[in-house]
PDB file of C-alpha atoms in Angstrom:
ATOM      1  CA  MET A  24      -0.414  -0.122  -0.265  1.00 46.00           C
ATOM      2  CA  PHE A  25       2.842   2.493   0.932  1.00 57.00           C
ATOM      3  CA  ALA A  26       5.464   0.825  -0.750  1.00 63.00           C
ATOM      4  CA  MET A  27       7.708   3.389  -3.396  1.00 69.00           C
ATOM      5  CA  ARG A  28       9.860   2.584  -5.849  1.00 78.00           C
ATOM      6  CA  GLY A  29      13.332   3.201  -5.830  1.00 76.00           C
ATOM      7  CA  SER A  30      13.017   6.644  -8.656  1.00 83.00           C
ATOM      8  CA  THR A  31      10.676   7.721  -5.403  1.00 88.00           C
ATOM      9  CA  LEU A  32      12.817   7.485  -3.266  1.00 86.00           C
ATOM     10  CA  ILE A  33      16.317   8.707  -5.227  1.00 88.00           C
ATOM     11  CA  GLY A  34      13.566  11.902  -5.601  1.00 90.00           C
ATOM     12  CA  VAL A  35      13.725  12.132  -2.454  1.00 90.00           C
ATOM     13  CA  ALA A  36      17.223  12.029  -1.261  1.00 88.00           C
ATOM     14  CA  MET A  37      17.779  14.556  -4.490  1.00 90.00           C
ATOM     15  CA  LEU A  38      15.377  16.658  -2.625  1.00 93.00           C
ATOM     16  CA  VAL A  39      16.445  16.663   0.929  1.00 92.00           C
ATOM     17  CA  TRP A  40      20.157  17.201   0.082  1.00 91.00           C
ATOM     18  CA  VAL A  41      19.187  19.914  -2.318  1.00 91.00           C
ATOM     19  CA  VAL A  42      17.624  21.497   1.162  1.00 93.00           C
ATOM     20  CA  TRP A  43      20.244  21.174   2.303  1.00 92.00           C
ATOM     21  CA  ILE A  44      22.990  23.145   0.078  1.00 91.00           C
ATOM     22  CA  VAL A  45      20.496  25.755   0.214  1.00 90.00           C
ATOM     23  CA  LEU A  46      20.024  26.083   4.010  1.00 92.00           C
ATOM     24  CA  ALA A  47      23.957  27.122   4.096  1.00 88.00           C
ATOM     25  CA  THR A  48      25.149  30.624   5.536  1.00 87.00           C
ATOM     26  CA  ASN A  49      27.458  31.327   2.802  1.00 89.00           C
ATOM     27  CA  SER A  50      28.678  30.584  -0.001  1.00 88.00           C
ATOM     28  CA  GLN A  51      31.419  28.517   0.557  1.00 89.00           C
ATOM     29  CA  GLU A  52      29.198  25.790   2.276  1.00 92.00           C
ATOM     30  CA  ARG A  53      27.270  25.345  -0.167  1.00 91.00           C
ATOM     31  CA  ILE A  54      30.034  24.808  -3.265  1.00 92.00           C
ATOM     32  CA  GLU A  55      31.219  22.420  -0.173  1.00 93.00           C
ATOM     33  CA  ARG A  56      27.959  20.700   0.422  1.00 93.00           C
ATOM     34  CA  GLY A  57      26.820  20.577  -3.219  1.00 93.00           C
ATOM     35  CA  CYS A  58      30.054  18.631  -4.046  1.00 94.00           C
ATOM     36  CA  GLN A  59      29.738  16.116  -0.581  1.00 94.00           C
ATOM     37  CA  PRO A  60      27.686  13.618  -2.300  1.00 94.00           C
ATOM     38  CA  VAL A  61      31.412  12.925  -4.864  1.00 94.00           C
ATOM     39  CA  LEU A  62      32.804  12.275  -1.525  1.00 94.00           C
ATOM     40  CA  TRP A  63      30.760  10.150  -0.170  1.00 95.00           C
ATOM     41  CA  ALA A  64      31.477   8.480  -3.438  1.00 95.00           C
ATOM     42  CA  GLY A  65      35.014   8.364  -3.342  1.00 96.00           C
ATOM     43  CA  ASN A  66      35.169   6.774   0.177  1.00 96.00           C
ATOM     44  CA  VAL A  67      32.940   3.769  -0.947  1.00 96.00           C
ATOM     45  CA  VAL A  68      34.223   3.058  -3.965  1.00 96.00           C
ATOM     46  CA  THR A  69      37.990   3.352  -2.590  1.00 96.00           C
ATOM     47  CA  SER A  70      37.154   0.758   0.194  1.00 96.00           C
ATOM     48  CA  LEU A  71      35.868  -1.370  -1.928  1.00 96.00           C
ATOM     49  CA  THR A  72      39.342  -1.273  -4.740  1.00 96.00           C
ATOM     50  CA  GLN A  73      40.793  -1.783  -1.179  1.00 95.00           C
ATOM     51  CA  LEU A  74      38.823  -4.635  -0.292  1.00 96.00           C
ATOM     52  CA  THR A  75      39.326  -6.483  -4.103  1.00 95.00           C
ATOM     53  CA  VAL A  76      42.147  -4.571  -5.608  1.00 94.00           C
ATOM     54  CA  SER A  77      44.198  -3.231  -3.329  1.00 92.00           C
ATOM     55  CA  GLN A  78      47.297  -1.911  -5.325  1.00 95.00           C
ATOM     56  CA  TYR A  79      45.002   0.045  -7.640  1.00 95.00           C
ATOM     57  CA  GLN A  80      43.519   2.134  -4.288  1.00 94.00           C
ATOM     58  CA  ASP A  81      45.939   4.561  -4.461  1.00 95.00           C
ATOM     59  CA  SER A  82      44.856   5.649  -7.746  1.00 96.00           C
ATOM     60  CA  VAL A  83      41.333   5.662  -7.257  1.00 96.00           C
ATOM     61  CA  HIS A  84      41.220   7.967  -4.055  1.00 96.00           C
ATOM     62  CA  GLU A  85      43.511  10.436  -6.419  1.00 96.00           C
ATOM     63  CA  PHE A  86      40.531   9.917  -8.990  1.00 97.00           C
ATOM     64  CA  PHE A  87      38.177  11.409  -6.498  1.00 96.00           C
ATOM     65  CA  LEU A  88      40.180  14.252  -4.946  1.00 96.00           C
ATOM     66  CA  SER A  89      40.527  15.515  -9.237  1.00 96.00           C
ATOM     67  CA  THR A  90      37.168  14.893  -9.534  1.00 96.00           C
ATOM     68  CA  ASP A  91      36.140  16.963  -5.854  1.00 96.00           C
ATOM     69  CA  TYR A  92      37.989  19.886  -6.807  1.00 94.00           C
ATOM     70  CA  ALA A  93      37.102  19.624 -10.632  1.00 95.00           C
ATOM     71  CA  CYS A  94      33.007  20.210  -9.247  1.00 94.00           C
ATOM     72  CA  ARG A  95      34.357  22.283  -6.253  1.00 93.00           C
ATOM     73  CA  PHE A  96      35.815  24.602  -9.575  1.00 92.00           C
ATOM     74  CA  THR A  97      33.129  24.207 -11.142  1.00 93.00           C
ATOM     75  CA  LEU A  98      30.595  25.338  -8.952  1.00 91.00           C
ATOM     76  CA  TRP A  99      32.380  28.334  -8.212  1.00 90.00           C
ATOM     77  CA  ARG A 100      32.576  29.263 -11.731  1.00 90.00           C
ATOM     78  CA  LEU A 101      29.337  29.322 -12.220  1.00 90.00           C
ATOM     79  CA  LEU A 102      28.212  31.421  -9.488  1.00 86.00           C
ATOM     80  CA  HIS A 103      31.412  34.072  -8.778  1.00 86.00           C
ATOM     81  CA  GLU A 104      33.379  34.122 -12.204  1.00 86.00           C
ATOM     82  CA  GLU A 105      31.269  37.773 -13.160  1.00 86.00           C
ATOM     83  CA  SER A 106      32.160  39.064  -9.698  1.00 85.00           C
ATOM     84  CA  TRP A 107      35.842  37.737 -10.264  1.00 82.00           C
ATOM     85  CA  GLN A 108      36.297  39.341 -13.465  1.00 85.00           C
ATOM     86  CA  GLU A 109      34.359  42.453 -12.757  1.00 87.00           C
ATOM     87  CA  TYR A 110      37.355  42.715  -9.565  1.00 83.00           C
ATOM     88  CA  GLN A 111      39.974  42.168 -12.081  1.00 82.00           C
ATOM     89  CA  ARG A 112      38.405  45.081 -14.675  1.00 85.00           C
ATOM     90  CA  GLU A 113      38.742  46.601 -11.149  1.00 84.00           C
ATOM     91  CA  VAL A 114      41.623  45.851  -9.988  1.00 80.00           C
ATOM     92  CA  GLU A 115      43.607  46.542 -13.629  1.00 80.00           C
ATOM     93  CA  GLY A 116      42.035  50.101 -13.842  1.00 75.00           C
ATOM     94  CA  ASP A 117      43.052  51.211 -10.819  1.00 67.00           C
ATOM     95  CA  ALA A 118      46.366  49.819 -11.155  1.00 64.00           C
ATOM     96  CA  LEU A 119      46.787  51.698 -14.949  1.00 62.00           C
ATOM     97  CA  ASP A 120      45.661  54.733 -13.265  1.00 64.00           C
ATOM     98  CA  GLU A 121      48.094  55.279 -10.698  1.00 65.00           C
ATOM     99  CA  GLU A 122      50.660  53.972 -13.425  1.00 64.00           C
ATOM    100  CA  GLY A 123      49.024  57.007 -15.142  1.00 60.00           C
ATOM    101  CA  ARG A 124      49.754  59.698 -12.571  1.00 58.00           C
TER     102      ARG A 124
END
């Protein structure tokens, strides 16, 4: 009667994850929370690799660390690149003004 399908559980889990991200207090924390599933998956896969083919454990761990970095960098660019570019233009403009004096 109240049985849930697997897709419903995945949808609920994703909704909880999105709410968890939105409730973060600052942008840096949102980026960390947004990429947290990469670290979770990395921990699981690294552990399974350690149990089965331990000689590949370090390379799998490094792969997930670089994937986490890529996730954070991508989110940072999506959220902050425009304001960073504007800041850089202002800094360059100030530097040019000081050189012209």
